PDB file of C-alpha atoms in Angstrom:
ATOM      1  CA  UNK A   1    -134.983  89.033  32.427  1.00 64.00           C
ATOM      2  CA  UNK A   2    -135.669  92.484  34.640  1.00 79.00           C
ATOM      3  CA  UNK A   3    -138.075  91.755  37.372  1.00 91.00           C
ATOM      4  CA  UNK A   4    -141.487  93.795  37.945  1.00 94.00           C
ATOM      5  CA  UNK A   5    -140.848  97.075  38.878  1.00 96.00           C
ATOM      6  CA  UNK A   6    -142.465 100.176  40.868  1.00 96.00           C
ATOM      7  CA  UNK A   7    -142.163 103.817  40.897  1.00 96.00           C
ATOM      8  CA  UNK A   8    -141.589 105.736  43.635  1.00 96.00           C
ATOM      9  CA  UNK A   9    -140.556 103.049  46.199  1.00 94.00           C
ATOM     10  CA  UNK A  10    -141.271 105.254  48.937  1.00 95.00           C
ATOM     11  CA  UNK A  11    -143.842 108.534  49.117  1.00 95.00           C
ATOM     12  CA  UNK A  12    -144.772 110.907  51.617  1.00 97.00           C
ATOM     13  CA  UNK A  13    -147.900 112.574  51.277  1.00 97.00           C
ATOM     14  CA  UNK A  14    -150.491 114.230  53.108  1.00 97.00           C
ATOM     15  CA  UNK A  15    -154.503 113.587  53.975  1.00 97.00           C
ATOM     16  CA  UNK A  16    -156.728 114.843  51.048  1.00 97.00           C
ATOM     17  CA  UNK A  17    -154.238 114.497  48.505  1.00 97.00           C
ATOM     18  CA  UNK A  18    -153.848 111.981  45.326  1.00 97.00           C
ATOM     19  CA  UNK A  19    -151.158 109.658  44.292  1.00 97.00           C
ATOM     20  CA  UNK A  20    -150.042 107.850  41.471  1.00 98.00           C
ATOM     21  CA  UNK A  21    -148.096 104.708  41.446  1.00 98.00           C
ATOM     22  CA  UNK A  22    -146.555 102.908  38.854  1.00 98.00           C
ATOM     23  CA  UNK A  23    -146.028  99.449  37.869  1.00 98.00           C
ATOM     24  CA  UNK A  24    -143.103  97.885  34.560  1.00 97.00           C
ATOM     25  CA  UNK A  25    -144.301  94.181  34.622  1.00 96.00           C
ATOM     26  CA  UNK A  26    -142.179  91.646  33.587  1.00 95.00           C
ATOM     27  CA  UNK A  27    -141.663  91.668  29.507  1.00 94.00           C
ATOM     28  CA  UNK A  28    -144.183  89.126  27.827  1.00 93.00           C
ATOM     29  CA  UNK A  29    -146.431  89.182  31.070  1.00 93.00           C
ATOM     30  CA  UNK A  30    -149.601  90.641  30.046  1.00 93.00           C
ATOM     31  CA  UNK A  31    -151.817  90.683  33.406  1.00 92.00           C
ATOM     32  CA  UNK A  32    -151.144  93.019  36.251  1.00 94.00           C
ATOM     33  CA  UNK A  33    -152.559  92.963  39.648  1.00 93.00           C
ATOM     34  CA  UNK A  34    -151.913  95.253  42.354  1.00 95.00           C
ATOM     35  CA  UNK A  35    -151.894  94.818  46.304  1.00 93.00           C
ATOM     36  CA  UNK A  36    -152.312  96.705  49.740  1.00 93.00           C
ATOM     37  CA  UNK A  37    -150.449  95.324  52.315  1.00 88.00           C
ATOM     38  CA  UNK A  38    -150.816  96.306  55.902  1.00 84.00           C
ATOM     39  CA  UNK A  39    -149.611  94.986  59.778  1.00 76.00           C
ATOM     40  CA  UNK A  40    -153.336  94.308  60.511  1.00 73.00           C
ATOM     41  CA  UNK A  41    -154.921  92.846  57.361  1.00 76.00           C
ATOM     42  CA  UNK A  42    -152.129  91.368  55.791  1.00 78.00           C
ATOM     43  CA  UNK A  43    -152.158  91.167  51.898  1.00 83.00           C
ATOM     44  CA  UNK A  44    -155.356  92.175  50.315  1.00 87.00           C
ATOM     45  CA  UNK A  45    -156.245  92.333  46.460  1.00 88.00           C
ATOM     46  CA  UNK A  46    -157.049  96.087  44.989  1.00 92.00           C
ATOM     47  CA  UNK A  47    -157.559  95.393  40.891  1.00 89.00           C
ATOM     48  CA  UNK A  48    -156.492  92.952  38.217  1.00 91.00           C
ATOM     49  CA  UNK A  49    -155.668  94.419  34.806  1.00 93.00           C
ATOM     50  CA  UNK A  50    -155.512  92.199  31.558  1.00 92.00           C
ATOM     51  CA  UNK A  51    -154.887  93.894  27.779  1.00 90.00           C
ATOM     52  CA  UNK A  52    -156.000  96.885  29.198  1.00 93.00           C
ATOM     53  CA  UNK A  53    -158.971  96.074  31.028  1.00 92.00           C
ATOM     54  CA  UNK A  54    -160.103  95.235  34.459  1.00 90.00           C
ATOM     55  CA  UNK A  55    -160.591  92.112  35.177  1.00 87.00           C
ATOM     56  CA  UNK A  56    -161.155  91.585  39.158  1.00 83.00           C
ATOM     57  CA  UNK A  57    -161.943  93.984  41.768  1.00 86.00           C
ATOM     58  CA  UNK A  58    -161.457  93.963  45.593  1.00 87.00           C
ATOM     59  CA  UNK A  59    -163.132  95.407  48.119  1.00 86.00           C
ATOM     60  CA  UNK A  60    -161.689  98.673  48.217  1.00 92.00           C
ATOM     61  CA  UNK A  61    -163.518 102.425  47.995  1.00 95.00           C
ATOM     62  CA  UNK A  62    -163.971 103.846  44.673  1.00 94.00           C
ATOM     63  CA  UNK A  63    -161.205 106.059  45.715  1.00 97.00           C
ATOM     64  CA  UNK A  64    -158.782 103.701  44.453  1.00 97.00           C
ATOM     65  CA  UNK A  65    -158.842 103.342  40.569  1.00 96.00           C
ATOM     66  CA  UNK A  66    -156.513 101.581  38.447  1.00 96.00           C
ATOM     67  CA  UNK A  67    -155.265 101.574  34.664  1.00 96.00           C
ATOM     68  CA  UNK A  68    -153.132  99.382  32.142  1.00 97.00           C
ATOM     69  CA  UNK A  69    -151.602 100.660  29.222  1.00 96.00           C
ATOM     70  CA  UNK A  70    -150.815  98.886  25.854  1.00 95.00           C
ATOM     71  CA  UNK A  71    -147.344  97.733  26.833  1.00 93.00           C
ATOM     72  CA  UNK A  72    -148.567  96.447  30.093  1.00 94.00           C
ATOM     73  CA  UNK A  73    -147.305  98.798  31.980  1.00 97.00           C
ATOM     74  CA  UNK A  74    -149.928  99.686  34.780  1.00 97.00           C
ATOM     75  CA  UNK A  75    -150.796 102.749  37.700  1.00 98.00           C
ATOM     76  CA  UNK A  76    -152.785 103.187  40.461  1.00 97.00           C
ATOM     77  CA  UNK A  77    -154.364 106.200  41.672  1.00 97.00           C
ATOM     78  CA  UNK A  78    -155.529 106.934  45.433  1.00 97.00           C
ATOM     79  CA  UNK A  79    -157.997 110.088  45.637  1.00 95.00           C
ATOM     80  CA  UNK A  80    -158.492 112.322  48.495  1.00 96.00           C
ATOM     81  CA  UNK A  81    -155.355 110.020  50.388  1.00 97.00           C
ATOM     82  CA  UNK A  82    -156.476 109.226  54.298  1.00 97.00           C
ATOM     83  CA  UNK A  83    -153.848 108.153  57.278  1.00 96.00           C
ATOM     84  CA  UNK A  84    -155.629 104.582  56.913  1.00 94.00           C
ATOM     85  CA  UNK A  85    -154.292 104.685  53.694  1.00 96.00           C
ATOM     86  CA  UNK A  86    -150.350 104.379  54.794  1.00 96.00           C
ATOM     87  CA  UNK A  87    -148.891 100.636  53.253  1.00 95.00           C
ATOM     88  CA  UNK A  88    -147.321  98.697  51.283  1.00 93.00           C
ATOM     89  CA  UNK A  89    -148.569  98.649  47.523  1.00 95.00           C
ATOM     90  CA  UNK A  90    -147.806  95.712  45.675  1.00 93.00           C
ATOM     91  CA  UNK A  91    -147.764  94.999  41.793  1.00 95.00           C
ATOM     92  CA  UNK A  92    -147.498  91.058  40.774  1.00 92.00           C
ATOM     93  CA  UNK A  93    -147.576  90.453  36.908  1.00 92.00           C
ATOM     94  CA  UNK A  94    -148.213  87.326  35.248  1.00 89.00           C
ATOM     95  CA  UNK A  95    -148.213  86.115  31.831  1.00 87.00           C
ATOM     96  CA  UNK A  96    -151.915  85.414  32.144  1.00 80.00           C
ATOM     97  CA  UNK A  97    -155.001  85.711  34.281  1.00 72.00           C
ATOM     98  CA  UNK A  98    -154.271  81.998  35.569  1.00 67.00           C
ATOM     99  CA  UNK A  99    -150.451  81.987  35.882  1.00 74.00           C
ATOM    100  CA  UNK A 100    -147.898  82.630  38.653  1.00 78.00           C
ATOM    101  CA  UNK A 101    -147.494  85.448  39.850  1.00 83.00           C
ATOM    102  CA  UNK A 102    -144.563  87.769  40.131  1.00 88.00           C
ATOM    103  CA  UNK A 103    -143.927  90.542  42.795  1.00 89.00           C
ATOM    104  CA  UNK A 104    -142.552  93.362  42.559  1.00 92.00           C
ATOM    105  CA  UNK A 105    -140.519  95.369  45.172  1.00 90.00           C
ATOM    106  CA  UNK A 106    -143.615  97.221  46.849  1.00 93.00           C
ATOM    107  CA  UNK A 107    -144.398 101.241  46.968  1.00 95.00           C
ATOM    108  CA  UNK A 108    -144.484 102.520  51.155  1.00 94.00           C
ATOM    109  CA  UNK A 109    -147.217 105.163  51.252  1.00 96.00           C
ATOM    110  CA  UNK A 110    -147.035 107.028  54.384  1.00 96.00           C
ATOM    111  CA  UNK A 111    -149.855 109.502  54.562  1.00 96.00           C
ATOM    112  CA  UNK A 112    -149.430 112.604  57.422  1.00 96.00           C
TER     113      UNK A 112
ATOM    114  CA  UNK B   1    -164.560  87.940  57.199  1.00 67.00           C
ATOM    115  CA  UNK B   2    -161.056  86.355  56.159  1.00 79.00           C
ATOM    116  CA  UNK B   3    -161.383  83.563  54.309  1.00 91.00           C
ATOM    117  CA  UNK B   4    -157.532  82.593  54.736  1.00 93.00           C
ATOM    118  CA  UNK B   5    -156.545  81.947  57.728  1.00 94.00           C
ATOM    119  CA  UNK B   6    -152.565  81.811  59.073  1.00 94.00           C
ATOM    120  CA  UNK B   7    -153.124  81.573  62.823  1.00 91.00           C
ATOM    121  CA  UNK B   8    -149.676  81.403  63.854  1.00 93.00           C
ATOM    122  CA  UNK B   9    -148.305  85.704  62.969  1.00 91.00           C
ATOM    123  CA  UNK B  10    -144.566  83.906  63.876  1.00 95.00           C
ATOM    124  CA  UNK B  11    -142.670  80.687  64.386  1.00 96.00           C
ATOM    125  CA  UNK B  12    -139.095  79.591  65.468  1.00 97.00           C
ATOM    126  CA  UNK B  13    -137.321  76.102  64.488  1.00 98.00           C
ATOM    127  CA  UNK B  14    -133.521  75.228  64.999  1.00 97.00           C
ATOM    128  CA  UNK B  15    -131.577  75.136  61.721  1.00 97.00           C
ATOM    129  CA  UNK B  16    -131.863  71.558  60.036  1.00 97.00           C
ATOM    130  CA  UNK B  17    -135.347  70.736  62.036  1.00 97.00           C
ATOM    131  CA  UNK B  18    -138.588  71.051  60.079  1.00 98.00           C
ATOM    132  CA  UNK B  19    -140.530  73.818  59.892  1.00 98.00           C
ATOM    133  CA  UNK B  20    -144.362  73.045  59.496  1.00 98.00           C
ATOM    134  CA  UNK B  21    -146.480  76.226  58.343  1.00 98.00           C
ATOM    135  CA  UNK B  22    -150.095  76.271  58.485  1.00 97.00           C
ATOM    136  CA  UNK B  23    -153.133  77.818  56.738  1.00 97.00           C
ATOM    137  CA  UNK B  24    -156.677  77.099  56.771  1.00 97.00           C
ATOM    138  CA  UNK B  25    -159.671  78.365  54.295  1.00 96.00           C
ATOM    139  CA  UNK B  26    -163.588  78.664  54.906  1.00 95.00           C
ATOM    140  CA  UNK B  27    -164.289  79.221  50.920  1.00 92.00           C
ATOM    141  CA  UNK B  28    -165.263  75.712  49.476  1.00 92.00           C
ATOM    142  CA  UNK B  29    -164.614  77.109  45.819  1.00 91.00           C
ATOM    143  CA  UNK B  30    -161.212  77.707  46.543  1.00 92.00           C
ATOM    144  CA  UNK B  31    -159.293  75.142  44.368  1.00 90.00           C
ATOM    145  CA  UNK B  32    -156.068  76.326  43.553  1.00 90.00           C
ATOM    146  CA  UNK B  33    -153.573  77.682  46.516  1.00 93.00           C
ATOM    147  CA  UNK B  34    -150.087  79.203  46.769  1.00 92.00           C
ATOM    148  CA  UNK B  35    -147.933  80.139  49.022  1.00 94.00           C
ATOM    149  CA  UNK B  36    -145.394  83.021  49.032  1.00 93.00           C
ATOM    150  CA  UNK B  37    -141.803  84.232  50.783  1.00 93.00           C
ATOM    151  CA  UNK B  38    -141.408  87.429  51.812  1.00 88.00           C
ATOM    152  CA  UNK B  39    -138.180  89.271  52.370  1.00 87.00           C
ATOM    153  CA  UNK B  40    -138.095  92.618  54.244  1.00 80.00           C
ATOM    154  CA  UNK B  41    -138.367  95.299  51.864  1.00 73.00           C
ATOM    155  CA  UNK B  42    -138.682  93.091  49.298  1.00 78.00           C
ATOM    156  CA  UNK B  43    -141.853  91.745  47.326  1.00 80.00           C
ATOM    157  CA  UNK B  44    -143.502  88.372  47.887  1.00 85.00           C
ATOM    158  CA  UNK B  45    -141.345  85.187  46.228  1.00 86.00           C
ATOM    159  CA  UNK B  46    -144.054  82.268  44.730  1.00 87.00           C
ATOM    160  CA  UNK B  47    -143.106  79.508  46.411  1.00 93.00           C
ATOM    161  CA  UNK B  48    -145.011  76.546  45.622  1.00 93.00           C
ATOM    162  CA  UNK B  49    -148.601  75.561  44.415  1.00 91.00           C
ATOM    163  CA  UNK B  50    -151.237  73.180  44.453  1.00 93.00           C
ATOM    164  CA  UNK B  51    -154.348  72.322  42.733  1.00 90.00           C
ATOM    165  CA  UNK B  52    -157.117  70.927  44.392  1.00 91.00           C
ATOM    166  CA  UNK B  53    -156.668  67.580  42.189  1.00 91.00           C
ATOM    167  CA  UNK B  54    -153.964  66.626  44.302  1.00 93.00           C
ATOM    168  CA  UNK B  55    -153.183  66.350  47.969  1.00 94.00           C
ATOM    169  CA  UNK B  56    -149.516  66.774  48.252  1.00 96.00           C
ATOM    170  CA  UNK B  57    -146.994  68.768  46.244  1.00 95.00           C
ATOM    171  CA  UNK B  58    -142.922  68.579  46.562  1.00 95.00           C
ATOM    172  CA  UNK B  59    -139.877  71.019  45.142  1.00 94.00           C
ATOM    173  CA  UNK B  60    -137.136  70.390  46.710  1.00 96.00           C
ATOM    174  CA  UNK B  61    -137.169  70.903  50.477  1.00 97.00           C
ATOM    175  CA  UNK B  62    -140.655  72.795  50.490  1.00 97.00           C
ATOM    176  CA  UNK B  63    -143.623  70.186  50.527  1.00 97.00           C
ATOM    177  CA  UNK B  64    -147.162  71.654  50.259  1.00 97.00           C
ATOM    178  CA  UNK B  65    -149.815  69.059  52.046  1.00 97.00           C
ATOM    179  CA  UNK B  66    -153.932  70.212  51.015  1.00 97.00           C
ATOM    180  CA  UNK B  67    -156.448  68.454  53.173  1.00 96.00           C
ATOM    181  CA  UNK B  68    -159.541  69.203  51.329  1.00 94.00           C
ATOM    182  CA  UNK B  69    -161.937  67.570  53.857  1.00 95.00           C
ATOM    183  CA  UNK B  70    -160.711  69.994  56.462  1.00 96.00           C
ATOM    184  CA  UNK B  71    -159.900  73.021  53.987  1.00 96.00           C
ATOM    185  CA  UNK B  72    -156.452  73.120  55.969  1.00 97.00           C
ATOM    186  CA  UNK B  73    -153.094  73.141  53.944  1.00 96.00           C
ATOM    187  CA  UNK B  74    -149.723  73.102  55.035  1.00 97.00           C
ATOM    188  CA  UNK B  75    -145.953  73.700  53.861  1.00 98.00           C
ATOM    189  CA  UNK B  76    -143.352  71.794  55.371  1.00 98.00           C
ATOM    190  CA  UNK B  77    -139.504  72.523  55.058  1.00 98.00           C
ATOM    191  CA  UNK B  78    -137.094  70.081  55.770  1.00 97.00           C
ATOM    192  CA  UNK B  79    -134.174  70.667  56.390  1.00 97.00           C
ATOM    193  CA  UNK B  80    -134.825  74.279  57.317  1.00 98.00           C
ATOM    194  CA  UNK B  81    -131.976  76.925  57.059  1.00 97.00           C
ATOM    195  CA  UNK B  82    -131.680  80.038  58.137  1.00 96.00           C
ATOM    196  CA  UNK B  83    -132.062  81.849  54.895  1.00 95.00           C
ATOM    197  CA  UNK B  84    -135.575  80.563  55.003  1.00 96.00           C
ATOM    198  CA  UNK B  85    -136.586  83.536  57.726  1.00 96.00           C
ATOM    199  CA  UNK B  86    -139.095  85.207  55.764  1.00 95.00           C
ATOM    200  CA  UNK B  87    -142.523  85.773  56.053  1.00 93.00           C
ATOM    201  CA  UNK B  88    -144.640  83.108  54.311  1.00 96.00           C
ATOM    202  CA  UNK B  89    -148.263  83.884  52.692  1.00 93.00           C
ATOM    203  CA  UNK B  90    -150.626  81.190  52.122  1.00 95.00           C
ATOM    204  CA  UNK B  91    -152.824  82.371  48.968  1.00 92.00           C
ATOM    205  CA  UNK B  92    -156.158  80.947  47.631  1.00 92.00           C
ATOM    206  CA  UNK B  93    -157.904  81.421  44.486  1.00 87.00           C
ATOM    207  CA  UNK B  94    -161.076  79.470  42.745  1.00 84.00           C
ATOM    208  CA  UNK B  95    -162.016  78.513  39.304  1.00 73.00           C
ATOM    209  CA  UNK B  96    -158.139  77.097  38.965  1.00 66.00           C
ATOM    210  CA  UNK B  97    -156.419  80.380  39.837  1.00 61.00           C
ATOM    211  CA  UNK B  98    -158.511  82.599  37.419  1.00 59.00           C
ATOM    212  CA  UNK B  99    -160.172  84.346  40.638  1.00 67.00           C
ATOM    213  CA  UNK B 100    -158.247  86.769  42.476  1.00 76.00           C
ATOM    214  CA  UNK B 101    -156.222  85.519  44.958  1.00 82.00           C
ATOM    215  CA  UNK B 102    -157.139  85.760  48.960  1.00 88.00           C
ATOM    216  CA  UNK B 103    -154.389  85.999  51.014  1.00 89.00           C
ATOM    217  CA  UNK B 104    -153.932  84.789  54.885  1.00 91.00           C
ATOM    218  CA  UNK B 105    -151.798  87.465  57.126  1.00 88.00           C
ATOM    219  CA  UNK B 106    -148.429  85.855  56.616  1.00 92.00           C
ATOM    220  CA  UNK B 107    -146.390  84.110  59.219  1.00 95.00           C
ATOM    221  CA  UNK B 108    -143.151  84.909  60.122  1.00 95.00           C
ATOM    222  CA  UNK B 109    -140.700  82.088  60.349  1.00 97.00           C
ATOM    223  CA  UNK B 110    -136.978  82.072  62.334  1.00 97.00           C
ATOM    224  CA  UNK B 111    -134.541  79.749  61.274  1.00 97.00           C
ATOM    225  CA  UNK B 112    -132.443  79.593  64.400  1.00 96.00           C
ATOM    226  CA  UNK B 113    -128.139  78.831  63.635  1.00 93.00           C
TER     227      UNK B 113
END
């Protein structure tokens, strides 16, 4: 079975602009979460999706939006991109909101 | 205010001693925790989980110890090897794992040949 994956794995942008990542869960897995990870705060949780809707919401700026589609598939956006903004994104996808979950390879955002 | 602590960012053990990592939590409604490997350029790798039911959790050579009383868990892997370098996330969720999870900072561990 094909792991989660994420489009681009690596993006170059600069400050003011938006981008778009992408996240393929794993088939069957119907709950997608996404990540930031960074050298000083570690791991920290952006959105939960589930059948299309949010579910859970970290404590990020409402410059960082989410969406899931009907096959599970899910993106992130990031408005108005600033240099504190340069990480790791992480999807995970589980087959529920109370399962394991599954990482996918990450997304490195480096903002100029 | 991070509610998941790893204190220790890296730690080395000699190949076929135990490794012992640690994590401690201030949330009292955490009740379900995690941990996670992490490969460089590679997403995090569940590991092994516990529920707050139970105070000790085995697979193989990872072990997962949860002292409630003193919101402090640890994962212990015996024999280590060095394929286990990686950096290890302790994770914490409440209401069973139906909140999102908190993550600590990760430690990284080296498995010394």
């Amino acid at each position: 079975k094909a792991g989660v994956t994420q489009t681009p794995r690596y993006l170059i942008k600069t400050r003011g602009q938006q981008v778009t990542l992408s996240c393929s869960p794993i088939s069957g897995h119907r709950s997608v979460s996404w990540y930031q990870q960074t050298p000083g705060q570690g791991l920290q949780f952006l959105f939960e999706y589930f059948s299309e809707t949010q579910r859970n919401k970290g404590n990020f700026p409402g410059r960082f939006s989410g969406r899931q589609f009907s096959n599970s598939r899910s993106e992130m956006n990031v408005s108005t991109l600033e240099l504190g903004d340069s990480a790791l994104y992480l999807c995970a996808s589980s087959l529920g909101l109370m399962e394991t979950q599954y990482f996918g390879p990450g997304t490195r955002l480096l903002v100029l | 205010d991070q509610q998941v602590k790893q204190n220790s960012p890296s730690l080395s053990v000699q190949e076929g001693r135990i490794s012992i990592l640690n994590c401690d939590y201030t949330n009292s409604m955490f009740d379900y925790f995690l941990w996670y490997k992490k490969y460089p350029a590679e997403g995090p790798t569940f590991l092994i989980s516990i529920s707050s039911i139970k105070d000790k959790n085995e697979d193989g050579r990872f072990t997962v110890f949860l002292n409630k009383s003193a919101k402090h868990l640890s994962l212990h892997i015996v024999p280590s090897q060095p394929g286990d370098s990686a950096v290890y996330f302790c994770a914490a969720s409440a209401q069973g794992g139906s909140e999102k999870l908190v993550f600590g900072k990760g430690t990284k561990l080296t498995v010394n040949p």
